[in-house]
CSV table of C-alpha atoms in Angstrom, one decimal:
chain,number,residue,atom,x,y,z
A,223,UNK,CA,-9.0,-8.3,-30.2
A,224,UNK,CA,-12.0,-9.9,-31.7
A,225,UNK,CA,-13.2,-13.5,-31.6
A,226,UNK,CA,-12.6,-15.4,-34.9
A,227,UNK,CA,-16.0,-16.5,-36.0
A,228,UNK,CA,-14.3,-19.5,-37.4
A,229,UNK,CA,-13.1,-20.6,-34.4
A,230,UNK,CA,-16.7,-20.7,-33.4
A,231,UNK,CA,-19.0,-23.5,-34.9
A,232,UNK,CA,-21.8,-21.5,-36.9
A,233,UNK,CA,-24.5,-22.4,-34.9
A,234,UNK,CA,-23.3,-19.8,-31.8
A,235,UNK,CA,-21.8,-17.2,-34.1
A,236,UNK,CA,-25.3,-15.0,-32.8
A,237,UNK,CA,-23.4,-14.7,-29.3
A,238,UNK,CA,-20.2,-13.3,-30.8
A,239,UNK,CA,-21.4,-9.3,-30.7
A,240,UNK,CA,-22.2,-9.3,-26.9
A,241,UNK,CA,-19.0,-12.0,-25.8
A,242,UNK,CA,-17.0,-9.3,-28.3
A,243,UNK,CA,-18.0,-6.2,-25.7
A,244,UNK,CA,-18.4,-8.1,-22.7
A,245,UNK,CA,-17.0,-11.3,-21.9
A,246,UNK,CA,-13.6,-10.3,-21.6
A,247,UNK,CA,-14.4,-6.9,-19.4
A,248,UNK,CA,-15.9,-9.3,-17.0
A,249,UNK,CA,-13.3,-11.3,-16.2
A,250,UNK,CA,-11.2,-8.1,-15.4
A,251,UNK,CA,-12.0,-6.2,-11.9
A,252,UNK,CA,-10.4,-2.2,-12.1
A,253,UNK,CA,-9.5,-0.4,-9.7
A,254,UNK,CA,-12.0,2.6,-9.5
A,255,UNK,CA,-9.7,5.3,-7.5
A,256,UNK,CA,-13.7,6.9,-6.4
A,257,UNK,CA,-14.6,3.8,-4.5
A,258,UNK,CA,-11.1,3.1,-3.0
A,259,UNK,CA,-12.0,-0.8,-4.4
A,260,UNK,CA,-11.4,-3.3,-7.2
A,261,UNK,CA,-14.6,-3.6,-9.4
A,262,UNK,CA,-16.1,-6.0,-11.8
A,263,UNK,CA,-17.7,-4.8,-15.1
A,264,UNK,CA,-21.2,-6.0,-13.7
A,265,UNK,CA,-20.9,-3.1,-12.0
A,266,UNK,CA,-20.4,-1.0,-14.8
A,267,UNK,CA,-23.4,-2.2,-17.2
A,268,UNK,CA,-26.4,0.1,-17.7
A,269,UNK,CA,-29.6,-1.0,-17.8
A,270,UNK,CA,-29.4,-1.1,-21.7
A,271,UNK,CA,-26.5,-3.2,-21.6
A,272,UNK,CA,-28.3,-5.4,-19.3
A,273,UNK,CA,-31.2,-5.5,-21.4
A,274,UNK,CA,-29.4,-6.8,-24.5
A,275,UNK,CA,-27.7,-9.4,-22.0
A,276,UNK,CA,-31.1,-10.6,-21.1
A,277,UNK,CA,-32.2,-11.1,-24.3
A,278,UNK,CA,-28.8,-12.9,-25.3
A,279,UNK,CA,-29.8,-15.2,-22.3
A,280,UNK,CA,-33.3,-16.1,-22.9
A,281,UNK,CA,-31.6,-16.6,-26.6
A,282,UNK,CA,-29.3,-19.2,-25.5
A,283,UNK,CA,-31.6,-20.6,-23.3
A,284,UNK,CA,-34.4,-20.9,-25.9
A,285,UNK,CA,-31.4,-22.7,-28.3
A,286,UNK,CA,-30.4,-24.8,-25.6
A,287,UNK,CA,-26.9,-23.7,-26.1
A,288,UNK,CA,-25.7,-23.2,-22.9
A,289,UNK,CA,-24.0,-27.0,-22.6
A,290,UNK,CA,-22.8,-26.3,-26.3
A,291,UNK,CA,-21.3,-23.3,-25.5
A,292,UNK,CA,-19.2,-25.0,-22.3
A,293,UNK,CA,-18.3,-28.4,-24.5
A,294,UNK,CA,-16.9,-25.9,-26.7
A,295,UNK,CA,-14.7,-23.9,-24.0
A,296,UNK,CA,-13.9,-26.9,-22.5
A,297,UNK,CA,-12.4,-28.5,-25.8
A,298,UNK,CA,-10.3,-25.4,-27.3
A,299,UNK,CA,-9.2,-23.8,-24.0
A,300,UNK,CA,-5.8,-25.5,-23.7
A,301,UNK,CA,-5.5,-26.8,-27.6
A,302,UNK,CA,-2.5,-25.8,-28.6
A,303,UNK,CA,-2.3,-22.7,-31.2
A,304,UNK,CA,-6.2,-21.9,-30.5
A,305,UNK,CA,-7.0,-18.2,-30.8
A,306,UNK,CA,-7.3,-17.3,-26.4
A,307,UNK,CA,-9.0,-14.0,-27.9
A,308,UNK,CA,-11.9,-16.6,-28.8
A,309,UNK,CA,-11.8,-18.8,-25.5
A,310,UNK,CA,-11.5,-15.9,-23.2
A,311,UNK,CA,-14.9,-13.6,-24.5
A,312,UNK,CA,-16.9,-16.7,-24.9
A,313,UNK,CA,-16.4,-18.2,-21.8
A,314,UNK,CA,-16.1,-14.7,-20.2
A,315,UNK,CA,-19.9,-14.2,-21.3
A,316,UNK,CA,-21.0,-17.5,-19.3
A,317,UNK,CA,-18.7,-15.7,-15.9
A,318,UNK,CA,-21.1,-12.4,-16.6
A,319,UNK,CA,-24.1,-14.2,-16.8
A,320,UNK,CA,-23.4,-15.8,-13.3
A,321,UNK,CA,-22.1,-12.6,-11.8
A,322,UNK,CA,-25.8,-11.2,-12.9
A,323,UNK,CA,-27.4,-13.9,-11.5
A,324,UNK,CA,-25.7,-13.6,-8.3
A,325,UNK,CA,-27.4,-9.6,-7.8
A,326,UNK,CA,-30.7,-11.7,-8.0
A,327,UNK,CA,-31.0,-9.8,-11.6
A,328,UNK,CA,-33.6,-11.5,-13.6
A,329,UNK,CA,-33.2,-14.3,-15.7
A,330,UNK,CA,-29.6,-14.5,-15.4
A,331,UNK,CA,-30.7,-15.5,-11.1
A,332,UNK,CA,-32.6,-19.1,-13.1
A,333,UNK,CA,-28.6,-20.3,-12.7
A,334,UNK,CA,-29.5,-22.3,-16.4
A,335,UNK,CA,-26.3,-20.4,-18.0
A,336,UNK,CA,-23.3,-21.0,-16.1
A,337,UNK,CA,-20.0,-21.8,-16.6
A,338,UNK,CA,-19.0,-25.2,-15.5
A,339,UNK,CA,-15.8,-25.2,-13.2
C-alpha cells in the first residue's frame, strides 16, 4: 500500500517517495535462512539507498521538519478510521533514520531525526 498524500499535510509530501520504499521495511526484521538470524532492512540498504536517505535527512533537517513530522504521527496514529498505511511508512522513516544513526552512519549518527517514544 501507498501513503495517501492527503493524509499528509502538503508541506512533507517531499518525504513520501523514500517513507513509500522504506519506512515500512524497517520496521520489519526477516529471517535470512544464510545468517541463521532475524534482520532489519538497514541491513539490506546499499550505499545508493543510503545516499538518497541522507539526502532526505539533511532535507528534513534543513526544513526543520523533524518535530512536524512526530506532531503529525503522534496525532493520527490512533484516530480512528486514519489510513495505518500512512502512519506506519512515515513514522517507520523516523525508526530507519535512528537505526542508521545507531551504525555511527553519517548524518543520521547527529541523533536530530528521531522518533519520539
Amino acid at each position: 500500500m501507498a501513503i495517501a498524500p492527503r493524509l499528509l499535510p502538503s508541506e512533507l509530501h517531499y518525504i513520501i517517495p523514500l517513507a513509500d520504499q522504506h519506512g515500512t521495511k524497517a520496521r520489519i526484521w526477516e529471517w535470512d535462512p544464510e545468517l541463521g538470524r532475524h534482520t532489519g532492512h538497514v541491513e539490506r540498504l546499499s550505499s545508493d539507498e543510503i545516499a538518497a536517505l541522507s539526502d532526505l535527512y539533511r532535507e528534513i533537517s534543513a526544513r526543520d521538519h523533524g518535530r512536524l513530522i512526530n506532531q503529525w504521527h503522534e496525532q493520527h496514529q490512533l484516530k480512528p478510521g486514519f489510513i495505518a498505511a500512512t502512519t506506519w511508512p512515515v513514522y517507520g522513516l523516523l525508526i530507519l533514520f535512528q537505526q542508521l544513526g545507531e551504525r555511527g552512519i553519517a548524518p543520521f549518527n547527529d541523533g536530530e531525526i528521531r522518533p519520539h517514544p
